CSV table of C-alpha atoms and ligand atoms in Angstrom, one decimal:
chain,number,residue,atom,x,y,z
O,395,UNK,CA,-17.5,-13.2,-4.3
O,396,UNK,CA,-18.9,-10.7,-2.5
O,397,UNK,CA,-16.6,-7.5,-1.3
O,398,UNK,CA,-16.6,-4.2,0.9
O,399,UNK,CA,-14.4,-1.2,0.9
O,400,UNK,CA,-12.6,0.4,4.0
O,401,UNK,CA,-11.8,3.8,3.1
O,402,UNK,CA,-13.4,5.8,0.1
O,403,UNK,CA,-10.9,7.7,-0.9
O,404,UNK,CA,-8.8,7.8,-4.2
O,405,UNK,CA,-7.5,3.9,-4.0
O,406,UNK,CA,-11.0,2.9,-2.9
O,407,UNK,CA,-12.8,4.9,-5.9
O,408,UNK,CA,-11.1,3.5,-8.0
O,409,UNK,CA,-10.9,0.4,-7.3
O,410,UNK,CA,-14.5,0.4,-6.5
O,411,UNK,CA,-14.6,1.4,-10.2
O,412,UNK,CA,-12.8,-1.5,-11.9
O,413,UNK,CA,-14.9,-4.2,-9.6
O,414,UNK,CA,-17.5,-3.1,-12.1
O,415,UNK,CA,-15.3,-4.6,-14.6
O,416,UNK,CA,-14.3,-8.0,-12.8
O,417,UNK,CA,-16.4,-10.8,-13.4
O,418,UNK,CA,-16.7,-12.8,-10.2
O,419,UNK,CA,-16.6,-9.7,-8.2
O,420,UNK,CA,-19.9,-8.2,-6.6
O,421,UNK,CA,-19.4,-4.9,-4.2
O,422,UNK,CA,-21.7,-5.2,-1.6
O,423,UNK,CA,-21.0,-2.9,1.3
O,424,UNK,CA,-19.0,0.4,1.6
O,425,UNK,CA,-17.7,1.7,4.8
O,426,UNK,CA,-15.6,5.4,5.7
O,427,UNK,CA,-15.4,7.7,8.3
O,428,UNK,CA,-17.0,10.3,6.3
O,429,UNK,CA,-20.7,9.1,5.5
O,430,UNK,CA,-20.8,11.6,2.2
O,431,UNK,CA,-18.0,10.2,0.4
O,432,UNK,CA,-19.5,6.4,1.1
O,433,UNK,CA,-22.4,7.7,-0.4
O,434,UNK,CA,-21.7,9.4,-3.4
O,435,UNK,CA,-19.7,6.4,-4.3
O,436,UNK,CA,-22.4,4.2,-3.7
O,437,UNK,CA,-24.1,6.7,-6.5
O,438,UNK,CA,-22.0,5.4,-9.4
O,439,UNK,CA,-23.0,1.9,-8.7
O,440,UNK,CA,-26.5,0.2,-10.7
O,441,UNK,CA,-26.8,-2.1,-7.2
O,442,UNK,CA,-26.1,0.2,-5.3
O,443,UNK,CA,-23.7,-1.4,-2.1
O,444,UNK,CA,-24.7,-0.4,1.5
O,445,UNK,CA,-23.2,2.0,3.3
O,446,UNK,CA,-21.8,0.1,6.5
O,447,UNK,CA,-20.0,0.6,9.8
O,448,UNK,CA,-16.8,-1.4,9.9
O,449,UNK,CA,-18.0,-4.7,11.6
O,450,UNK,CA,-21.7,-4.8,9.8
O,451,UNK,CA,-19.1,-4.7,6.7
O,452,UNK,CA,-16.8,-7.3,7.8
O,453,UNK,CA,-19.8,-9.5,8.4
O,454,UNK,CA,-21.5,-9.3,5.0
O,455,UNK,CA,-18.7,-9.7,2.7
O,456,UNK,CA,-16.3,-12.9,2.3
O,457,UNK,CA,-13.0,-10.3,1.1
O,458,UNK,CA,-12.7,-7.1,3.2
O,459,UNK,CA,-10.6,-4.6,0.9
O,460,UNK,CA,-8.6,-2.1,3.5
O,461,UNK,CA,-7.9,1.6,2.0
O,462,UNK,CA,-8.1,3.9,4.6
O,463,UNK,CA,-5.4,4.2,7.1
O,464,UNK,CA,-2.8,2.2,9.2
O,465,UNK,CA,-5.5,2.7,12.3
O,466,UNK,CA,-7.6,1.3,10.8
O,467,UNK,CA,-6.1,-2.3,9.7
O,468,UNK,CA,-5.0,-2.1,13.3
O,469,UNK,CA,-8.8,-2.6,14.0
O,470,UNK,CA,-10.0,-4.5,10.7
O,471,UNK,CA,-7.5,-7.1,10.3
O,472,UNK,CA,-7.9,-9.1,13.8
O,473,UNK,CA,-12.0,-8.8,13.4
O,474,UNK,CA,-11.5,-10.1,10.0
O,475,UNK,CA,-9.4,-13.1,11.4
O,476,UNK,CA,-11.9,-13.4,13.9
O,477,UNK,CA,-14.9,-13.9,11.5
O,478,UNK,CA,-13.2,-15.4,9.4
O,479,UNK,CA,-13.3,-13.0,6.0
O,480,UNK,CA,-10.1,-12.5,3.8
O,481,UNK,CA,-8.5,-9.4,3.7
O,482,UNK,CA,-6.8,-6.9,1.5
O,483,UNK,CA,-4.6,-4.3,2.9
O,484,UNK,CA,-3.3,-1.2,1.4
O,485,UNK,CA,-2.1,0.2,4.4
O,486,UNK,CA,0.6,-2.5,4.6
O,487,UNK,CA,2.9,0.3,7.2
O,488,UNK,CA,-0.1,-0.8,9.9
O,489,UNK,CA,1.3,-4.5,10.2
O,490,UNK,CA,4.4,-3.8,10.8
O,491,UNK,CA,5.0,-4.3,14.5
O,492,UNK,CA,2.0,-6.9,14.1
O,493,UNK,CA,3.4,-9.6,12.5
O,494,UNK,CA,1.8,-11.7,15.1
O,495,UNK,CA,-1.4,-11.1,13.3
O,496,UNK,CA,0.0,-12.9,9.8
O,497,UNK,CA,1.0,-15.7,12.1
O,498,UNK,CA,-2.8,-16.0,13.0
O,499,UNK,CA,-4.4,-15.0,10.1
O,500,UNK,CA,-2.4,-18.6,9.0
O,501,UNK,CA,-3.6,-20.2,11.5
O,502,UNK,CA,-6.9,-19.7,11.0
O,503,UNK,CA,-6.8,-20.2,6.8
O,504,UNK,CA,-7.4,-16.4,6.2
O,505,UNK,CA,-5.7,-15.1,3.0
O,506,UNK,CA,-4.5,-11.4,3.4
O,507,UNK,CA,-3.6,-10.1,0.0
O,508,UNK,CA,-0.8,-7.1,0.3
O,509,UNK,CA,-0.6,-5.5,-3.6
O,510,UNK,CA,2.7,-4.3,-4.5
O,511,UNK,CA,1.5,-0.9,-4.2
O,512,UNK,CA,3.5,1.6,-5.5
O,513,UNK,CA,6.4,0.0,-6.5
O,514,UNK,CA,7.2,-3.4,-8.8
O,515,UNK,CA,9.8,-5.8,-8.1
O,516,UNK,CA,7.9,-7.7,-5.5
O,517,UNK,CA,7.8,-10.8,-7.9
O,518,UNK,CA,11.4,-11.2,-8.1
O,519,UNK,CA,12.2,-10.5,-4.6
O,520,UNK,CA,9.7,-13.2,-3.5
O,521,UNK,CA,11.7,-15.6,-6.2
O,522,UNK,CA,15.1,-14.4,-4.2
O,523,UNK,CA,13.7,-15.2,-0.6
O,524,UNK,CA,13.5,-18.6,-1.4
O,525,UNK,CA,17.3,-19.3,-1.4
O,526,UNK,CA,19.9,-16.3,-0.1
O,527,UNK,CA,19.0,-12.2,-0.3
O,528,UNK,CA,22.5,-10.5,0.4
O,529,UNK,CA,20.7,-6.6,1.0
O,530,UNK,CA,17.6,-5.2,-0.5
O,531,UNK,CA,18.3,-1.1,-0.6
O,532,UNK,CA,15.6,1.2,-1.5
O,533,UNK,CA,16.0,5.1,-2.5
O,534,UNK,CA,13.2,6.9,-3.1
O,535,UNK,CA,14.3,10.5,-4.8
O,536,UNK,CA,11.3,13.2,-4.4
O,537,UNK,CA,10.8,16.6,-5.0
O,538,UNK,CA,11.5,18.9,-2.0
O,539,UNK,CA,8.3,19.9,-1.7
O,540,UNK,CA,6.8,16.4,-1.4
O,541,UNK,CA,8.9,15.3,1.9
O,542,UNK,CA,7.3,18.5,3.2
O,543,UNK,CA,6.0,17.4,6.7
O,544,UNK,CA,8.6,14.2,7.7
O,545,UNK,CA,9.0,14.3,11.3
O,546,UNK,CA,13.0,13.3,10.1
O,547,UNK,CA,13.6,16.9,8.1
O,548,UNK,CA,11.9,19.2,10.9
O,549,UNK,CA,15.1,20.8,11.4
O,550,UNK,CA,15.3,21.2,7.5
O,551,UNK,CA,14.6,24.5,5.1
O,552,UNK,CA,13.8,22.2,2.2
O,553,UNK,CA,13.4,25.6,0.0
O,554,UNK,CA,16.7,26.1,0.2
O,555,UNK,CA,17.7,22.9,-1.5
O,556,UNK,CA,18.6,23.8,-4.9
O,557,UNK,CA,20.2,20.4,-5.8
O,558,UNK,CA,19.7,16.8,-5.4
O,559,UNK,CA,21.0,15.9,-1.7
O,560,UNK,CA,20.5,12.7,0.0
O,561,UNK,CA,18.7,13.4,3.3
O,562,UNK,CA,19.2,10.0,4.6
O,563,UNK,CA,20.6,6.6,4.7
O,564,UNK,CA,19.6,3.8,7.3
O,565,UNK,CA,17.3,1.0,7.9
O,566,UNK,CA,13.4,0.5,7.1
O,567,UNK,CA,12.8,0.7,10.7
O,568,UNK,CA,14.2,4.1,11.2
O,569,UNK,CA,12.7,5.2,7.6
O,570,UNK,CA,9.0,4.4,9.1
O,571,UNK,CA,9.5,6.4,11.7
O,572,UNK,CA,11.3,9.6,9.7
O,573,UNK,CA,9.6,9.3,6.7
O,574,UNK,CA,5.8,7.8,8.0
O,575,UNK,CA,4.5,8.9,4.1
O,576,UNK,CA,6.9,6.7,2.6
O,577,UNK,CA,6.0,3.8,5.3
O,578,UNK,CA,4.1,1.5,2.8
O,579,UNK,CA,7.2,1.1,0.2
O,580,UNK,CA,9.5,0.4,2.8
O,581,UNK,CA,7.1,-2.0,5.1
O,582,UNK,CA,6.0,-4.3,1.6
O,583,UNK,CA,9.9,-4.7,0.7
O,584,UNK,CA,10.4,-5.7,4.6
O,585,UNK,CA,7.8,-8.1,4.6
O,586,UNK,CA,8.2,-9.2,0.9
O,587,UNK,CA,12.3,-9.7,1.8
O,588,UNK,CA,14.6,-9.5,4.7
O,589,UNK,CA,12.6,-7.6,7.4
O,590,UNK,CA,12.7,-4.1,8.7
O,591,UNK,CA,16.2,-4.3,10.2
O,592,UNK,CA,17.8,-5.6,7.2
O,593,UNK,CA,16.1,-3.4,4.2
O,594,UNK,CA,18.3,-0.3,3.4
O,595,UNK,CA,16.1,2.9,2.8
O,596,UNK,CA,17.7,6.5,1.1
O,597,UNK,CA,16.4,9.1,0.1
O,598,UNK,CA,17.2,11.9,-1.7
O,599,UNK,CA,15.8,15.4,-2.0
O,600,UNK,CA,15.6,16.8,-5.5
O,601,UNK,CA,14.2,20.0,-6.7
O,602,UNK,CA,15.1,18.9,-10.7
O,603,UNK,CA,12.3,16.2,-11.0
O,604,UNK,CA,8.3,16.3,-10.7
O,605,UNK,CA,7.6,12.8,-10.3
O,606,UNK,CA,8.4,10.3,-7.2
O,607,UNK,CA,11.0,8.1,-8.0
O,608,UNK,CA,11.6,4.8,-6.7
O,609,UNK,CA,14.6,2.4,-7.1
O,610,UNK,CA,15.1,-0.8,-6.1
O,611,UNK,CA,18.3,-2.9,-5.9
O,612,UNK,CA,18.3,-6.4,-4.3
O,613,UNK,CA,21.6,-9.0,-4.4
O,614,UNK,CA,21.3,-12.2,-4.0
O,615,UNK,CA,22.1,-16.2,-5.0
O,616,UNK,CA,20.3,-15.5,-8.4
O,617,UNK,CA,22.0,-12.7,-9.0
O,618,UNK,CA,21.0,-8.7,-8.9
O,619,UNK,CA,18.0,-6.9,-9.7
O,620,UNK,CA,17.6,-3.6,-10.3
O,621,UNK,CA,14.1,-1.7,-10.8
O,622,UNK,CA,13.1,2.3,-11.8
O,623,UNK,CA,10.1,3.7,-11.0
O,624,UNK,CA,9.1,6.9,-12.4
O,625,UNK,CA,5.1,7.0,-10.7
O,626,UNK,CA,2.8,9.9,-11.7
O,627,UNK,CA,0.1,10.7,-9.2
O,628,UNK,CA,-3.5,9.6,-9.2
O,629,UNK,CA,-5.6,11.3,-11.6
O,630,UNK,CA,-7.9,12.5,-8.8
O,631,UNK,CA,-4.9,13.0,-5.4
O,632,UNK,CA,-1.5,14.1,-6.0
O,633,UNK,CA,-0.1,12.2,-3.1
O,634,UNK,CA,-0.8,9.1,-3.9
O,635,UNK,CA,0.7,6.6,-7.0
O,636,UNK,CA,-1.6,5.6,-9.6
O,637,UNK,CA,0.2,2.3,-9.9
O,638,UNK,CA,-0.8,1.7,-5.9
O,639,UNK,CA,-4.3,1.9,-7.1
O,640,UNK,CA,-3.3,-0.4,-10.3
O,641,UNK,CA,-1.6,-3.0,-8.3
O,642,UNK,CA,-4.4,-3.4,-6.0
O,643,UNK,CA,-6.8,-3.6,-8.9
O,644,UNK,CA,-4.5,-6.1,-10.9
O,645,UNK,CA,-4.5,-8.1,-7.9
O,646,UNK,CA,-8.1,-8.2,-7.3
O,647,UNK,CA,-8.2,-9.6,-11.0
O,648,UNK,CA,-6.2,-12.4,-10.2
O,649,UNK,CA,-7.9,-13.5,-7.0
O,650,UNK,CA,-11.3,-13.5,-9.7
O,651,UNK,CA,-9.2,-15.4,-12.4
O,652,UNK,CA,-8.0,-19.2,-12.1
O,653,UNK,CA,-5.2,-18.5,-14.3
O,654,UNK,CA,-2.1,-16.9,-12.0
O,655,UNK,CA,0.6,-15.2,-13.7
O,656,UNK,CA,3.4,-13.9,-12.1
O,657,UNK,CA,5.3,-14.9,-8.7
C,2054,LIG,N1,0.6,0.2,-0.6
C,2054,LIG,C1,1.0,1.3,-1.2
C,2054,LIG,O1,2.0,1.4,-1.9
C,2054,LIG,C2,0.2,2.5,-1.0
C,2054,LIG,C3,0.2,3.6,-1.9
C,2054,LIG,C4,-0.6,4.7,-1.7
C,2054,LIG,C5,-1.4,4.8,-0.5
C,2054,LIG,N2,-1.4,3.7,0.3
C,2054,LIG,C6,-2.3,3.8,1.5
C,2054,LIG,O2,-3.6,3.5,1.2
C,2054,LIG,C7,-4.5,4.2,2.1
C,2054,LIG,C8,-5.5,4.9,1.2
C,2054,LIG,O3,-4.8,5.9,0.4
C,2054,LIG,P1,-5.7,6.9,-0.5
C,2054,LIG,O4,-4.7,7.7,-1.3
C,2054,LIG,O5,-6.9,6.3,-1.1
C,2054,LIG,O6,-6.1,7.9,0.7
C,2054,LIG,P2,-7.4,8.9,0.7
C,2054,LIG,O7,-7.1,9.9,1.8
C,2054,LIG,O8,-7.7,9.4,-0.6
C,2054,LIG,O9,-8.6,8.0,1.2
C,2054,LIG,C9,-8.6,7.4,2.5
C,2054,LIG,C10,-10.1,7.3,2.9
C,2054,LIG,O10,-10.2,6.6,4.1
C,2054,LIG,C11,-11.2,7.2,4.9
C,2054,LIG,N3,-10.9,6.9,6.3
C,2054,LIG,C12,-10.0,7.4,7.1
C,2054,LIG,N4,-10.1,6.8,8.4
C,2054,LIG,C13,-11.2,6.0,8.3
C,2054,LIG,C14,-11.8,5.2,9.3
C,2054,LIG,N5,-11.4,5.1,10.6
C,2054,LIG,N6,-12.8,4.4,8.9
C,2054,LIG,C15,-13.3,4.5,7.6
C,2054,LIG,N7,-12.7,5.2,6.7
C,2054,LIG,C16,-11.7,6.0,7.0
C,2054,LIG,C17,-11.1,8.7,4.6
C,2054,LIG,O11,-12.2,9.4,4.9
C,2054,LIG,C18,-10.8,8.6,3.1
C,2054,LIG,O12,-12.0,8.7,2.4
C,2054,LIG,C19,-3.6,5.1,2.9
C,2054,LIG,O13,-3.4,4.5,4.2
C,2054,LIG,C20,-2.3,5.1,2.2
C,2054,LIG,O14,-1.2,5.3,3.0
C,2054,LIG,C21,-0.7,2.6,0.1
């Protein structure tokens, strides 16, 4: 199957990397917004893929793999649904508000492939959505230093916080828009469960812990769940979860393999 790559970065290196490794798999094109980093990627490769613009991507490839930015699956995903080319999207926090786009990516017998990303648990809320979800709550504990920048704390000295404290409690919808860095958790549990207006998000400032924490609780007819995430960063960007890079390429290994495990 051949593939392309939106977005060069740290999830696109390294998944870029493991297609290597996947039988099946064949990276053909490579598109981002900065020409060097497409290239020097391109470098590592034997058959070395081409360095695209977004459309001449879209058109050579039959699965367009999104890791850039929400802007940009806001511009992918419906030319992708137009020519017809499955997509995988990282940047899940672009679809929300464009649900429409699922609807018609349906429709028209794309498959759109969203990875769990940073978080697990998706498997076993999937399993609860097909009878009753009672609430899904997510709190998300960080170090001060790494909510740094939410539109939601601009009021707040996060230096002085010298012990944990919960900064806020509402729903997804109002996370996205406090918390835009922690939009991708919050928008794959909404789509994965009971929506935006539904999905509890907390989170808690605290200066006692290096890594980003994520925690998971959903209630439902088969009973309750509960899930820990400890995630350390990417070997090469501290922002971002290695397991986000993981779960893409897990994913991608699946979509190469006949033999599906998991929900
Ligand atoms: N689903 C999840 O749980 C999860 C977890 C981490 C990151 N993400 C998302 O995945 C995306 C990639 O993350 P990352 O850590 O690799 O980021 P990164 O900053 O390391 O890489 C992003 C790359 O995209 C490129 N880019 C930006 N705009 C572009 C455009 N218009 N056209 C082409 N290329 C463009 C940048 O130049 C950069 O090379 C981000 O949107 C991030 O929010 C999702």
């Amino acid at each position: 199957m051949k593939v392309g790559i939106i977005g060069c970065g740290t999830i696109g290196s390294e998944i870029a990397k493991a297609i290597l490794k996947i039988p099946k798999l064949e990276l053909v094109s490579l598109c981002d917004i900065d020409k060097d980093k497409a290239e020097r990627l391109s470098l590592l490769f034997p058959e070395k893929p081409s360095i695209d613009s977004l459309s001449e991507l879209i058109s050579k490839v039959s699965l367009v793999i999104e890791s850039s930015s929400q802007e940009v699956v806001r511009i992918a995903f419906p030319l992708s649904i137009e020519k017809r080319k499955d997509m995988m999207i990282m940047s899940v926090g672009g679809l929300l508000g464009k649900e429409d786009l699922l609807a018609e990516a349906e429709k028209m017998g794309v498959k759109v492939y969203l990875p769990s990303g940073a978080i697990a648990g998706i498997d076993g809320l999937k399993a609860t959505s097909c009878a009753n979800i009672e609430s899904v709550i997510l709190t998300t504990r960080k170090p001060p230093s790494a909510l740094k920048g939410a539109p939601y704390l601009k009021d707040i000295d996060l230096s002085e916080i010298k012990e944990e404290k919960t900064l806020f409690s509402a729903t997804a919808e109002e996370a996205i828009k406090g918390f835009p860095a922690n939009v991708n958790v919050a928008a794959i549990l909404s789509l994965a469960g009971i929506g935006v207006q539904n999905t509890k998000v907390k989170i808690i400032a605290d200066p006692n812990i290096t890594r980003n924490i994520h925690e998971i609780e959903i209630i439902g007819d088969a009973g309750r769940i509960f899930i820990r995430c400890e995630n350390l960063p990417s070997p090469t960007n501290p922002k971002t979860s290695y397991l986000a890079s993981l779960s893409a390429i897990a994913l991608l290994k699946q979509i190469a393999s006949s033999v599906k495990i998991g929900t």
